[in-house]
Coordinates of C-alpha atoms in Angstrom, one line a residue:
M1 CA 65.0 111.0 112.9
K2 CA 65.0 115.2 113.0
D3 CA 68.8 115.1 113.7
E4 CA 69.2 112.5 110.8
K5 CA 67.7 114.7 108.0
E6 CA 69.5 117.8 110.0
N7 CA 72.6 116.1 108.7
I8 CA 71.8 115.5 105.7
E9 CA 71.1 118.8 104.7
K10 CA 73.9 119.8 106.8
K11 CA 76.6 117.6 104.6
N12 CA 75.0 118.8 101.0
F13 CA 73.7 114.9 100.6
P14 CA 72.7 115.6 97.1
R15 CA 75.6 116.4 96.0
E16 CA 77.0 113.9 97.7
V17 CA 74.8 111.3 96.1
I18 CA 75.5 113.3 92.7
N19 CA 79.2 112.7 93.0
D20 CA 78.9 109.2 94.2
V21 CA 76.7 108.8 90.4
L22 CA 79.5 110.2 88.7
R23 CA 82.0 108.5 89.8
A24 CA 80.0 104.8 89.7
G25 CA 79.6 106.2 86.1
N26 CA 83.2 106.7 85.5
W27 CA 84.0 103.6 86.7
M28 CA 81.7 101.4 85.0
H29 CA 82.7 103.4 81.5
E30 CA 86.6 102.6 82.3
R31 CA 85.5 98.4 82.7
E32 CA 83.6 98.5 80.1
T33 CA 86.4 99.8 77.5
E34 CA 88.7 97.7 79.2
H35 CA 87.1 94.8 78.6
L36 CA 86.6 95.8 74.9
K37 CA 90.1 96.9 74.4
Q38 CA 90.6 93.6 73.3
Y39 CA 88.6 93.2 70.9
A40 CA 89.6 96.4 69.6
L41 CA 86.4 98.2 69.8
S42 CA 85.2 101.4 71.6
L43 CA 82.2 101.5 73.7
E44 CA 80.4 103.6 71.5
Q45 CA 81.4 101.0 68.7
Y46 CA 80.2 98.4 70.9
N47 CA 77.0 99.9 71.6
V48 CA 76.7 100.6 67.6
L49 CA 76.8 97.1 66.8
V50 CA 74.9 95.7 70.0
L51 CA 71.7 98.3 68.7
L52 CA 72.1 96.9 64.5
R53 CA 72.5 93.2 66.2
K54 CA 68.7 94.1 68.0
L55 CA 67.4 95.3 65.0
D56 CA 68.1 91.5 63.1
G57 CA 69.6 92.4 60.4
E58 CA 67.0 95.3 59.6
V59 CA 68.6 98.6 57.3
V60 CA 68.8 101.5 59.4
N61 CA 69.1 105.2 59.0
M62 CA 71.5 107.3 61.2
S63 CA 68.8 108.6 63.1
T64 CA 67.7 105.6 64.7
I65 CA 71.8 104.7 65.5
Q66 CA 71.8 108.1 67.1
A67 CA 68.5 107.2 69.1
G68 CA 69.9 104.3 70.8
M69 CA 73.1 105.4 71.8
I70 CA 74.1 105.4 75.5
S71 CA 75.8 108.9 75.1
E72 CA 74.2 111.4 73.1
M73 CA 77.4 113.5 72.1
S74 CA 78.5 110.0 70.3
N75 CA 80.0 111.4 67.1
A76 CA 77.5 108.5 65.4
T77 CA 78.4 109.0 61.4
R78 CA 82.1 108.8 62.7
L79 CA 81.5 105.6 64.5
V80 CA 79.4 103.7 61.5
E81 CA 82.6 104.9 59.4
K82 CA 85.1 103.2 61.9
L83 CA 83.1 100.1 62.0
R84 CA 82.4 100.4 58.1
V85 CA 86.3 100.2 57.5
K86 CA 86.6 97.3 60.2
G87 CA 84.0 95.0 58.1
Y88 CA 81.7 95.3 60.7
L89 CA 78.8 96.9 59.0
T90 CA 77.9 98.2 55.6
R91 CA 76.8 101.8 54.8
E92 CA 75.1 102.6 51.7
Q93 CA 73.2 105.5 50.2
S94 CA 69.5 104.9 49.7
Q95 CA 67.8 104.3 46.5
E96 CA 64.5 105.7 47.3
N97 CA 65.7 109.1 49.0
R98 CA 69.6 109.8 48.2
R99 CA 69.9 112.0 51.2
K100 CA 69.3 108.6 53.1
V101 CA 72.5 106.5 54.8
E102 CA 71.4 103.1 55.1
I103 CA 73.4 101.2 57.9
K104 CA 73.0 97.4 58.5
I105 CA 75.7 94.5 60.5
T106 CA 77.9 92.5 58.6
Q107 CA 78.0 88.9 59.1
K108 CA 81.5 89.9 60.5
G109 CA 80.4 92.2 62.5
M110 CA 77.5 89.3 64.3
L111 CA 80.7 86.6 64.8
L112 CA 82.7 89.7 66.4
L113 CA 79.7 90.5 69.1
T114 CA 79.0 86.2 69.3
D115 CA 82.8 86.7 70.2
I116 CA 82.3 88.8 72.9
D117 CA 79.4 87.4 74.2
K118 CA 81.8 84.8 75.7
T119 CA 83.3 86.8 77.6
Q120 CA 80.7 89.6 78.5
K121 CA 79.0 87.9 80.8
K122 CA 81.7 86.7 82.6
H123 CA 82.6 90.4 82.6
E124 CA 79.4 91.6 83.9
K125 CA 79.1 89.5 86.9
K126 CA 82.5 90.9 87.8
V127 CA 81.5 94.5 87.8
V128 CA 78.2 93.8 90.3
K129 CA 79.9 91.2 91.8
N130 CA 79.6 93.1 95.3
L131 CA 75.9 94.3 94.4
T132 CA 72.7 91.0 95.5
S133 CA 69.9 90.7 92.5
R134 CA 67.8 92.8 94.6
E135 CA 69.9 95.8 95.5
L136 CA 71.2 95.2 91.3
Q137 CA 66.8 96.2 90.8
T138 CA 66.7 99.0 93.2
L139 CA 69.5 100.1 91.5
S140 CA 68.5 100.2 88.5
R141 CA 64.7 101.5 89.2
L142 CA 66.3 104.3 90.8
L143 CA 68.7 105.0 88.3
N144 CA 65.8 105.3 85.8
K145 CA 64.0 107.6 88.0
M146 CA 66.5 109.7 88.8
Q147 CA 66.2 109.9 84.7
I148 CA 62.7 111.0 84.2
E149 CA 62.6 114.9 83.8
K150 CA 59.3 116.4 84.8

């Protein structure tokens, strides 16, 4: 046991784990990006549409979208505008507060997500095919635990 601990410390194990997580994240991002290409959507645009669908047609503002983004670096305003131009959502100035913008998914956006749903499950299974259900649960728990700041 002592030898194992020394070997781990000598190998700079935390750095290796961090690199593995970063590589896995990049690999996952590439798979998702490739899958969404057929729908002419970026991963970030897809995430905005999924967020709006979860809100069940509710009108939301930019801060709600920003808070729901996977990547904090995403430019929500730019993403929303691209999706508006494609007809997947509406973006209107609030009548009550002229400084706020109200965003809502359109029927066209809902239909696109329904279309993506048809291939998404198969895609997800392909991406995680080397992991058991238990391993997926453990991985999810560990990744969430890692993100908790103390």
